[in-house]
Amino acid sequence: MYAEERQQAIADQVISRGRASVTALAEEFAVTSETVRRDLAALERAGYLRRVHGGAVTVDAVRSGELDVTARAGAHPDEKLRIGTAACRFVPSDGGSLVIDAGTTTIAAAARLPRDRSLTVFTNSLSVASTVADHPGTDLHFLGGRIRGITQAAVGPAPLAALGALRVDVAFIGTNGLTEGHGLSTPDIEEAAVKSAMIAAAHRVVLVADSSKIGHEDLTRFADVDEVDVLITDEGIDPALSARLSARGVEVVIA
């Protein structure tokens, strides 16, 4: 296969699948990783894709825009349902404390919290708070602050101060993007600060993210991959990436 044919095939694969890894491409086309990286560099210069750590994504994968809660709720609903259900395996069996981030996948997790044990729940999400409010035996605390209408999340000094005084058993965290190089990221700087504080406040960090978020990078990094204990996602994750995350100590759960 000529280089031009291989590069066209790589571009078609990234466009159709949304992303591709250097390792997988090298195996598929029986070339070295260095050759693939040169191909990706050429394709990036031509505007076909965007290189990221370990591979490439579509040109619109690095986003600066942000969808509201209603728009995001309609994306990948089946995956979010399974991920939210799987997340509840990590709720302490004898009760305990949780902090739940804003986001549509974290809302799915909140809706499935077990009702057979006492829980103390902290959240900065209006949607999560309304979902959990009627749970029997749940002591619900809303982390106040300025509400961002687009995500219905409280941000600013108030939630940061509250989280700074907490040490909870488990944090359920959402993300807009996840790559090995950029870590976990989100468009808004203030929301990123709250997410970082939630992670710092938790003994165990459970990231809930469907595979459409994996391979994407957003404006503000709020955590490194190594700060995550568990990633719950769907079968769309690249198996090679899943293996690398596992090797770094992240428990990957396919819901």
XYZ file of N, CA and C in Angstrom:
765
model
N 0.849 -1.199 0.000
C 0.000 0.000 0.000
C 0.879 1.242 0.000
N 0.565 2.167 -0.903
C 1.304 3.421 -0.940
C 0.931 4.287 0.265
N 1.839 5.218 0.620
C 1.609 6.082 1.777
C 0.318 6.875 1.634
N 0.034 7.358 0.423
C -1.175 8.153 0.208
C -2.434 7.320 0.440
N -2.396 6.051 0.016
C -3.542 5.166 0.229
C -3.733 4.877 1.713
N -2.604 4.639 2.414
C -2.680 4.365 3.848
C -3.221 5.577 4.600
N -2.751 6.753 4.244
C -3.212 7.957 4.926
C -4.693 8.199 4.683
N -5.156 7.934 3.471
C -6.588 8.085 3.204
C -7.399 7.099 4.034
N -6.894 5.863 4.153
C -7.593 4.852 4.952
C -7.623 5.251 6.427
N -6.516 5.819 6.922
C -6.473 6.272 8.311
C -7.467 7.404 8.529
N -7.485 8.366 7.605
C -8.418 9.490 7.728
C -9.856 9.000 7.731
N -10.179 8.064 6.835
C -11.543 7.521 6.783
C -11.911 6.837 8.093
N -10.945 6.121 8.684
C -11.212 5.406 9.936
C -11.472 6.374 11.081
N -10.658 7.420 11.176
C -10.853 8.393 12.256
C -12.188 9.106 12.095
N -12.528 9.484 10.873
C -13.787 10.184 10.641
C -14.980 9.292 10.972
N -14.907 8.012 10.612
C -16.044 7.116 10.842
C -16.170 6.684 12.295
N -15.025 6.481 12.974
C -15.051 5.974 14.343
C -14.888 7.059 15.399
N -14.425 8.222 14.976
C -14.237 9.322 15.918
C -12.839 9.405 16.484
N -12.065 8.310 16.423
C -10.731 8.302 16.987
C -10.010 7.033 16.521
N -8.716 7.014 16.694
C -7.908 5.835 16.387
C -6.607 5.935 17.155
N -6.062 4.796 17.557
C -4.816 4.785 18.317
C -3.651 4.439 17.408
N -2.474 4.959 17.758
C -1.263 4.682 16.996
C -0.990 3.175 16.971
N -1.117 2.539 18.122
C -0.826 1.103 18.216
C -1.723 0.281 17.299
N -3.028 0.564 17.344
C -3.970 -0.194 16.522
C -3.722 0.046 15.033
N -3.428 1.290 14.674
C -3.171 1.602 13.269
C -1.899 0.913 12.775
N -0.872 0.903 13.618
C 0.380 0.257 13.229
C 0.158 -1.230 12.979
N -0.634 -1.871 13.830
C -0.926 -3.293 13.653
C -1.768 -3.531 12.406
N -2.765 -2.690 12.197
C -3.674 -2.881 11.070
C -2.973 -2.741 9.731
N -2.069 -1.753 9.640
C -1.415 -1.485 8.358
C -0.005 -2.065 8.270
N 0.398 -2.824 9.300
C 1.696 -3.513 9.302
C 2.856 -2.557 9.045
N 2.827 -1.430 9.781
C 3.909 -0.451 9.706
C 4.336 -0.120 11.129
N 5.400 0.642 11.262
C 5.872 1.014 12.588
C 5.043 2.152 13.173
N 5.149 2.316 14.485
C 4.460 3.425 15.149
C 4.966 4.771 14.629
N 6.256 4.834 14.336
C 6.824 6.079 13.817
C 6.205 6.437 12.472
N 5.970 5.439 11.629
C 5.318 5.695 10.337
C 3.901 6.222 10.537
N 3.170 5.617 11.466
C 1.813 6.081 11.740
C 1.831 7.524 12.233
N 2.767 7.843 13.112
C 2.828 9.211 13.635
C 3.122 10.209 12.516
N 3.974 9.829 11.567
C 4.230 10.711 10.428
C 2.967 10.875 9.577
N 2.228 9.765 9.408
C 0.965 9.848 8.664
C -0.021 10.789 9.366
N -0.123 10.643 10.676
C -1.055 11.481 11.433
C -0.648 12.949 11.360
N 0.653 13.214 11.408
C 1.132 14.590 11.302
C 0.755 15.190 9.945
N 0.912 14.397 8.894
C 0.560 14.874 7.560
C -0.942 15.122 7.445
N -1.733 14.230 8.006
C -3.186 14.379 7.955
C -3.658 15.563 8.794
N -2.983 15.807 9.927
C -3.343 16.963 10.736
C -3.053 18.260 9.985
N -1.898 18.319 9.322
C -1.561 19.514 8.542
C -2.583 19.763 7.435
N -3.116 18.670 6.881
C -4.102 18.791 5.815
C -5.509 19.062 6.337
N -5.669 19.032 7.671
C -6.956 19.362 8.267
C -7.937 18.217 8.384
N -7.457 16.958 8.241
C -8.361 15.810 8.299
C -8.643 15.339 9.716
N -7.734 15.599 10.649
C -7.884 15.072 11.997
C -7.075 15.932 12.964
N -7.171 15.590 14.237
C -6.407 16.262 15.283
C -5.636 15.203 16.062
N -4.335 15.373 16.153
C -3.531 14.422 16.920
C -3.705 14.646 18.418
N -3.770 13.561 19.162
C -3.787 13.600 20.622
C -2.787 12.559 21.096
N -2.549 12.533 22.407
C -1.606 11.560 22.961
C -2.064 10.144 22.643
N -1.220 9.392 21.934
C -1.515 7.997 21.640
C -2.320 7.747 20.383
N -2.696 8.819 19.644
C -3.488 8.580 18.447
C -4.019 9.856 17.833
N -5.252 9.793 17.343
C -5.860 10.939 16.678
C -7.366 10.904 16.883
N -7.985 12.074 16.801
C -9.431 12.210 16.905
C -9.898 13.110 15.773
N -11.205 13.229 15.615
C -11.751 14.095 14.580
C -11.429 15.550 14.892
N -11.509 16.399 13.882
C -11.082 17.793 14.052
C -11.952 18.554 15.036
N -13.197 18.098 15.248
C -14.068 18.795 16.192
C -14.047 18.172 17.577
N -13.122 17.241 17.813
C -13.099 16.551 19.106
C -12.620 17.448 20.229
N -11.710 18.394 19.944
C -11.256 19.331 20.970
C -12.230 20.488 20.959
N -13.109 20.511 21.906
C -14.232 21.429 21.880
C -14.019 22.594 22.823
N -14.570 23.736 22.449
C -14.617 24.875 23.356
C -16.054 25.232 23.688
N -17.017 24.647 22.924
C -18.414 24.899 23.191
C -18.943 23.958 24.246
N -20.245 24.129 24.614
C -20.807 23.329 25.685
C -22.301 23.196 25.462
N -22.812 21.970 25.543
C -24.230 21.730 25.407
C -24.910 21.841 26.760
N -26.201 22.234 26.745
C -26.913 22.319 28.012
C -27.369 20.941 28.455
N -27.944 20.887 29.664
C -28.320 19.603 30.261
C -29.346 18.881 29.411
N -30.325 19.618 28.888
C -31.378 18.992 28.086
C -30.808 18.337 26.837
N -29.908 19.056 26.149
C -29.310 18.506 24.927
C -28.458 17.289 25.243
N -27.687 17.333 26.333
C -26.805 16.220 26.672
C -27.573 15.013 27.173
N -28.738 15.248 27.778
C -29.526 14.129 28.308
C -30.001 13.201 27.200
N -30.180 13.747 25.995
C -30.650 12.932 24.891
C -29.562 12.172 24.168
N -28.318 12.379 24.542
C -27.195 11.712 23.882
C -26.808 10.447 24.649
N -26.743 9.327 23.945
C -26.311 8.039 24.508
C -27.102 7.650 25.760
N -28.437 7.704 25.722
C -29.215 7.429 26.945
C -29.071 6.006 27.460
N -28.985 5.027 26.559
C -28.868 3.631 27.005
C -27.549 3.394 27.727
N -26.484 3.963 27.167
C -25.176 3.814 27.805
C -25.168 4.468 29.186
N -25.760 5.643 29.288
C -25.785 6.345 30.578
C -26.595 5.567 31.608
N -27.670 4.948 31.165
C -28.477 4.134 32.080
C -27.656 2.980 32.636
N -26.930 2.272 31.758
C -26.121 1.145 32.219
C -24.973 1.612 33.106
N -24.354 2.722 32.739
C -23.240 3.247 33.532
C -23.731 3.675 34.907
N -24.858 4.377 34.945
C -25.405 4.807 36.225
C -25.746 3.641 37.132
N -26.288 2.578 36.542
C -26.613 1.382 37.322
C -25.352 0.726 37.867
N -24.327 0.625 37.016
C -23.070 -0.002 37.440
C -22.380 0.799 38.530
N -22.536 2.120 38.489
C -21.876 2.973 39.487
C -22.320 2.644 40.901
N -23.560 2.218 41.034
C -24.080 1.976 42.374
C -23.452 0.776 43.057
N -22.708 -0.033 42.307
C -21.936 -1.107 42.931
C -20.868 -0.546 43.870
N -20.497 0.695 43.674
C -19.403 1.278 44.442
C -19.893 2.146 45.607
N -21.196 2.133 45.842
C -21.743 2.780 47.037
C -21.461 1.869 48.224
N -20.935 2.386 49.331
C -20.627 1.527 50.484
C -21.825 0.682 50.908
N -21.593 -0.592 51.122
C -22.690 -1.514 51.408
C -23.339 -1.259 52.759
N -22.580 -0.674 53.673
C -23.129 -0.392 55.003
C -23.499 1.076 55.176
N -23.700 1.769 54.054
C -23.985 3.199 54.115
C -22.692 3.997 54.121
N -22.801 5.303 54.012
C -21.605 6.129 53.990
C -21.876 7.447 53.316
N -20.815 8.085 52.851
C -20.934 9.433 52.300
C -20.490 9.467 50.841
N -21.224 10.257 50.058
C -20.945 10.420 48.638
C -20.915 11.899 48.279
N -20.115 12.243 47.291
C -20.262 13.532 46.629
C -20.540 13.226 45.166
N -21.569 13.874 44.615
C -22.001 13.588 43.247
C -21.901 14.858 42.423
N -21.137 14.782 41.381
C -20.869 15.879 40.463
C -22.102 16.174 39.603
N -22.095 17.341 38.972
C -23.123 17.673 37.995
C -22.857 16.931 36.694
N -23.928 16.605 35.952
C -23.787 15.929 34.673
C -24.899 14.935 34.446
N -25.175 14.625 33.196
C -26.289 13.725 32.899
C -26.001 12.279 33.279
N -24.753 11.854 33.213
C -24.433 10.479 33.623
C -24.437 10.355 35.142
N -24.005 11.396 35.834
C -24.083 11.365 37.299
C -25.538 11.426 37.763
N -26.395 12.092 37.007
C -27.825 12.074 37.340
C -28.358 10.648 37.242
N -27.931 9.927 36.195
C -28.352 8.520 36.043
C -27.896 7.686 37.227
N -26.683 7.949 37.726
C -26.194 7.225 38.903
C -27.007 7.594 40.138
N -27.305 8.889 40.292
C -28.072 9.342 41.461
C -29.457 8.715 41.487
N -30.061 8.543 40.325
C -31.410 7.982 40.255
C -31.452 6.527 40.687
N -30.297 5.874 40.684
C -30.258 4.451 41.013
C -29.556 4.165 42.336
N -29.359 5.182 43.137
C -28.754 4.950 44.449
C -29.605 3.977 45.255
N -28.971 3.051 45.945
C -29.740 2.088 46.751
C -30.529 2.792 47.850
N -31.726 2.288 48.092
C -32.611 2.876 49.098
C -32.648 2.057 50.383
N -31.769 1.056 50.478
C -31.800 0.159 51.631
C -30.714 0.466 52.651
N -30.095 1.633 52.557
C -29.035 1.993 53.494
C -28.995 3.499 53.692
N -28.421 3.923 54.796
C -28.315 5.354 55.099
C -27.126 5.951 54.350
N -27.384 7.043 53.659
C -26.345 7.712 52.888
C -26.345 9.206 53.183
N -25.165 9.771 53.194
C -25.024 11.220 53.248
C -24.495 11.656 51.886
N -25.268 12.494 51.201
C -24.953 12.870 49.825
C -24.727 14.371 49.735
N -23.606 14.741 49.129
C -23.294 16.135 48.836
C -23.281 16.308 47.317
N -23.861 17.391 46.823
C -23.841 17.637 45.389
C -23.899 19.130 45.101
N -23.362 19.502 43.954
C -23.483 20.881 43.472
C -24.462 20.967 42.311
N -25.192 19.885 42.043
C -26.106 19.810 40.910
C -27.557 19.927 41.361
N -28.281 20.894 40.801
C -29.705 21.009 41.113
C -30.452 19.752 40.686
N -30.082 19.194 39.539
C -30.768 18.007 39.027
C -30.500 16.792 39.909
N -29.256 16.619 40.334
C -28.934 15.508 41.229
C -29.668 15.673 42.556
N -29.680 16.896 43.082
C -30.346 17.145 44.365
C -31.827 16.804 44.292
N -32.504 17.210 43.213
C -33.927 16.906 43.091
C -34.169 15.410 42.898
N -33.219 14.729 42.288
C -33.337 13.291 42.080
C -33.203 12.520 43.383
N -32.314 12.992 44.254
C -32.011 12.269 45.500
C -32.915 12.702 46.655
N -33.575 13.826 46.521
C -34.276 14.450 47.656
C -35.288 13.530 48.330
N -35.941 12.642 47.563
C -36.978 11.796 48.168
C -36.479 10.422 48.572
N -35.159 10.196 48.507
C -34.631 8.897 48.910
C -34.753 8.718 50.419
N -35.380 7.645 50.868
C -35.501 7.422 52.312
C -34.129 7.173 52.942
N -33.917 7.762 54.092
C -32.672 7.537 54.809
C -31.487 8.300 54.263
N -31.698 9.198 53.299
C -30.601 9.954 52.721
C -30.541 11.349 53.309
N -29.363 11.715 53.789
C -29.121 13.050 54.326
C -28.477 13.859 53.202
N -29.262 14.733 52.572
C -28.841 15.445 51.375
C -28.333 16.843 51.707
N -27.164 17.183 51.166
C -26.584 18.518 51.354
C -26.285 19.134 49.992
N -26.831 20.320 49.735
C -26.541 21.009 48.479
C -25.391 21.985 48.694
N -24.383 21.866 47.850
C -23.228 22.759 47.918
C -23.581 24.039 47.175
N -23.927 25.064 47.894
C -24.444 26.285 47.280
C -23.421 27.056 46.485
N -23.865 28.113 45.855
C -22.999 28.949 45.047
C -23.760 29.527 43.879
N -23.059 30.125 42.945
C -23.685 30.648 41.738
C -24.048 29.477 40.827
N -25.280 29.488 40.314
C -25.747 28.397 39.451
C -25.467 28.739 37.990
N -24.733 27.852 37.321
C -24.551 27.969 35.872
C -25.777 27.362 35.202
N -26.510 28.187 34.478
C -27.744 27.718 33.874
C -27.554 26.578 32.902
N -26.471 26.588 32.160
C -26.255 25.596 31.102
C -26.065 24.193 31.665
N -25.503 24.083 32.865
C -25.282 22.766 33.479
C -26.056 22.572 34.780
N -26.701 23.636 35.273
C -27.421 23.601 36.547
C -26.500 23.192 37.691
N -25.259 23.650 37.633
C -24.260 23.319 38.645
C -23.880 24.564 39.432
N -23.688 24.393 40.739
C -23.224 25.484 41.588
C -21.704 25.574 41.507
N -21.212 26.792 41.327
C -19.778 27.021 41.215
C -19.398 28.224 42.073
N -18.090 28.454 42.203
C -17.614 29.614 42.934
C -17.061 29.268 44.307
N -16.835 30.270 45.127
C -16.184 30.057 46.429
C -16.960 29.158 47.384
N -18.289 29.225 47.360
C -19.090 28.469 48.343
C -18.890 26.959 48.233
N -19.060 26.340 47.062
C -18.834 24.892 47.004
C -17.381 24.504 47.246
N -16.445 25.367 46.833
C -15.032 25.059 47.064
C -14.716 25.042 48.555
N -15.261 26.007 49.291
C -15.033 26.052 50.730
C -15.651 24.849 51.427
N -16.874 24.492 51.020
C -17.543 23.342 51.640
C -16.782 22.056 51.371
N -16.346 21.873 50.148
C -15.625 20.647 49.796
C -14.267 20.566 50.480
N -13.657 21.702 50.731
C -12.364 21.717 51.396
C -12.399 21.170 52.804
N -13.594 21.150 53.403
C -13.738 20.650 54.778
C -14.227 19.210 54.830
N -14.430 18.576 53.663
C -15.038 17.244 53.623
C -14.016 16.153 53.331
N -14.367 14.940 53.768
C -13.657 13.725 53.365
C -14.717 12.653 53.233
N -15.148 12.372 51.991
C -16.243 11.435 51.759
C -15.694 10.090 51.294
N -16.563 9.080 51.354
C -16.146 7.740 50.950
C -15.923 7.645 49.441
N -16.895 8.154 48.671
C -16.862 7.974 47.223
C -17.295 9.261 46.530
N -16.633 9.584 45.423
C -17.063 10.675 44.549
C -17.466 10.099 43.202
N -18.658 10.468 42.733
C -19.085 10.166 41.373
C -18.815 11.417 40.537
N -17.918 11.305 39.583
C -17.468 12.451 38.804
C -17.807 12.241 37.335
N -18.264 13.314 36.686
C -18.471 13.305 35.247
C -17.381 14.102 34.562
N -17.259 13.927 33.253
C -16.250 14.662 32.497
C -16.739 14.903 31.079
N -16.243 15.957 30.461
C -16.533 16.225 29.052
C -15.496 15.591 28.138
N -14.318 15.304 28.687
C -13.262 14.715 27.879
C -12.300 13.917 28.723
N -11.691 12.916 28.105
C -10.690 12.099 28.780
C -9.667 11.629 27.744
N -8.423 12.010 27.955
C -7.309 11.462 27.180
C -6.164 11.184 28.141
N -5.254 10.320 27.709
C -4.104 10.010 28.554
C -3.217 11.229 28.756
N -3.093 12.064 27.740
C -2.192 13.209 27.838
C -2.772 14.385 28.600
N -4.036 14.729 28.316
C -4.669 15.911 28.928
C -5.447 15.558 30.182
N -5.681 14.294 30.404
C -6.430 13.874 31.583
C -7.922 14.108 31.421
N -8.569 14.511 32.517
C -10.005 14.801 32.532
C -10.186 16.292 32.311
N -11.149 16.655 31.454
C -11.277 18.069 31.119
C -12.731 18.462 30.915
N -12.973 19.772 31.021
C -14.316 20.336 30.910
C -14.197 21.757 30.381
N -15.234 22.302 29.750
C -15.089 23.622 29.140
C -14.950 24.786 30.115
N -15.583 24.697 31.292
C -15.677 25.852 32.177
C -14.657 25.792 33.307
N -13.939 26.875 33.515
C -12.879 26.920 34.528
C -13.451 26.756 35.936
N -14.586 27.399 36.207
C -15.168 27.311 37.556
C -15.678 25.900 37.853
N -16.306 25.267 36.879
C -16.746 23.884 37.108
C -15.550 22.959 37.280
N -14.489 23.223 36.541
C -13.277 22.414 36.692
C -12.747 22.498 38.113
N -12.784 23.686 38.706
C -12.293 23.861 40.076
C -13.123 23.047 41.064
N -14.442 23.015 40.871
C -15.306 22.245 41.770
C -15.043 20.752 41.602
N -14.891 20.288 40.374
C -14.598 18.879 40.138
C -13.278 18.474 40.805
N -12.266 19.333 40.681
C -10.978 19.044 41.332
C -11.142 18.932 42.838
N -11.934 19.823 43.412
C -12.152 19.798 44.861
C -12.915 18.550 45.286
N -13.848 18.100 44.466
C -14.577 16.865 44.775
C -13.622 15.671 44.797
N -12.741 15.620 43.827
C -11.774 14.522 43.766
C -10.860 14.547 44.982
N -10.419 15.735 45.366
C -9.536 15.863 46.529
C -10.238 15.468 47.817
N -11.569 15.582 47.851
C -12.336 15.309 49.075
C -12.706 13.840 49.232
N -12.405 13.006 48.238
C -12.907 11.626 48.242
C -11.813 10.599 48.477
N -12.156 9.564 49.228
C -11.264 8.418 49.372
C -11.189 7.614 48.075
N -12.314 7.541 47.355
C -12.365 6.762 46.125
C -13.072 7.581 45.048
N -12.467 7.654 43.866
C -13.008 8.453 42.768
C -13.525 7.518 41.681
N -14.823 7.620 41.395
C -15.466 6.814 40.355
C -15.871 7.758 39.228
N -15.230 7.613 38.092
C -15.534 8.440 36.923
C -16.574 7.726 36.080
N -17.680 8.417 35.795
C -18.741 7.848 34.958
C -18.761 8.623 33.645
N -18.454 7.939 32.548
C -18.329 8.620 31.262
C -18.564 7.642 30.127
N -19.524 7.926 29.256
C -19.707 7.071 28.097
C -18.523 7.256 27.145
N -18.357 6.313 26.236
C -17.142 6.281 25.416
C -17.029 7.443 24.447
N -18.118 8.192 24.217
C -18.016 9.359 23.344
C -17.132 10.446 23.960
N -16.952 10.406 25.279
C -16.100 11.395 25.952
C -14.620 11.029 25.866
N -14.341 9.765 25.577
C -12.965 9.275 25.612
C -12.280 9.583 24.282
N -11.130 10.212 24.371
C -10.434 10.678 23.186
C -10.674 12.140 22.896
N -11.542 12.775 23.666
C -11.822 14.195 23.508
C -11.063 15.005 24.558
N -10.721 16.221 24.210
C -10.063 17.137 25.135
C -10.837 18.448 25.164
N -11.060 18.968 26.372
C -11.719 20.256 26.514
C -10.757 21.272 27.106
N -11.258 22.474 27.291
C -10.406 23.620 27.614
C -9.604 23.441 28.898
N -10.257 22.995 29.967
C -9.637 23.017 31.289
C -9.482 21.617 31.861
N -8.255 21.230 32.142
C -8.004 19.952 32.803
C -8.297 20.092 34.291
N -9.027 19.123 34.850
C -9.305 19.183 36.287
C -8.725 17.999 37.043
N -8.185 17.011 36.357
C -7.551 15.881 37.040
C -6.716 15.095 36.041
N -5.703 14.422 36.562
C -4.941 13.476 35.766
C -5.629 12.111 35.818
N -5.352 11.286 34.854
C -5.916 9.934 34.819
C -5.572 9.169 36.091
N -4.374 9.382 36.620
C -3.928 8.640 37.799
C -4.712 8.983 39.064
N -5.520 10.053 39.036
C -6.346 10.406 40.188
C -7.669 9.652 40.211
N -7.937 8.879 39.175
C -9.180 8.110 39.067
C -8.948 6.691 39.566
N -9.836 6.205 40.416
C -9.767 4.819 40.883
C -10.549 3.873 39.983
N -11.726 4.318 39.535
C -12.602 3.483 38.714
C -13.135 4.312 37.556
N -13.097 3.760 36.357
C -13.769 4.345 35.194
C -14.882 3.407 34.780
N -16.106 3.919 34.770
C -17.243 3.142 34.280
C -17.656 3.742 32.942
N -17.587 2.925 31.899
C -17.891 3.387 30.556
C -18.616 2.274 29.806
N -18.683 2.388 28.485
C -19.365 1.373 27.691
C -18.378 0.678 26.771
N -18.863 -0.273 25.996
C -17.985 -1.117 25.190
C -17.340 -0.376 24.017
N -17.690 0.888 23.809
C -17.071 1.655 22.742
C -15.654 2.101 23.033
N -15.169 1.913 24.264
C -13.805 2.307 24.594
C -12.806 1.457 23.805
N -11.734 2.074 23.364
C -10.660 1.357 22.665
C -10.045 0.334 23.625
N -10.047 -0.944 23.271
C -9.487 -1.958 24.174
C -8.037 -1.689 24.552
N -7.254 -1.146 23.634
C -5.848 -0.852 23.942
C -5.750 0.235 25.007
N -6.604 1.255 24.896
C -6.621 2.305 25.911
C -7.097 1.746 27.244
N -8.113 0.906 27.213
C -8.601 0.292 28.442
C -7.485 -0.470 29.146
N -6.687 -1.203 28.376
C -5.580 -1.966 28.961
C -4.528 -1.037 29.555
N -4.251 0.065 28.868
C -3.253 1.006 29.396
C -3.750 1.674 30.672
N -5.021 2.002 30.722
C -5.574 2.588 31.947
C -5.504 1.594 33.098
N -5.819 0.347 32.807
C -5.741 -0.693 33.841
C -4.312 -0.831 34.358
N -3.357 -0.754 33.440
C -1.941 -0.859 33.850
C -1.530 0.305 34.731
N -2.224 1.418 34.632
C -1.923 2.603 35.459
C -2.713 2.591 36.771
N -3.433 1.512 37.029
C -4.140 1.380 38.298
C -5.590 1.788 38.281
N -6.143 2.094 37.097
C -7.549 2.454 36.989
C -8.374 1.181 36.733
N -9.351 0.920 37.565
C -10.262 -0.203 37.336
C -11.266 0.203 36.268
N -11.251 -0.437 35.125
C -12.157 -0.103 34.032
C -13.335 -1.072 34.051
N -14.528 -0.531 34.177
C -15.755 -1.325 34.211
C -16.538 -1.028 32.946
N -16.853 -2.052 32.166
C -17.664 -1.896 30.960
C -19.108 -2.208 31.305
N -19.945 -1.207 31.198
C -21.359 -1.369 31.592
C -22.205 -1.710 30.366
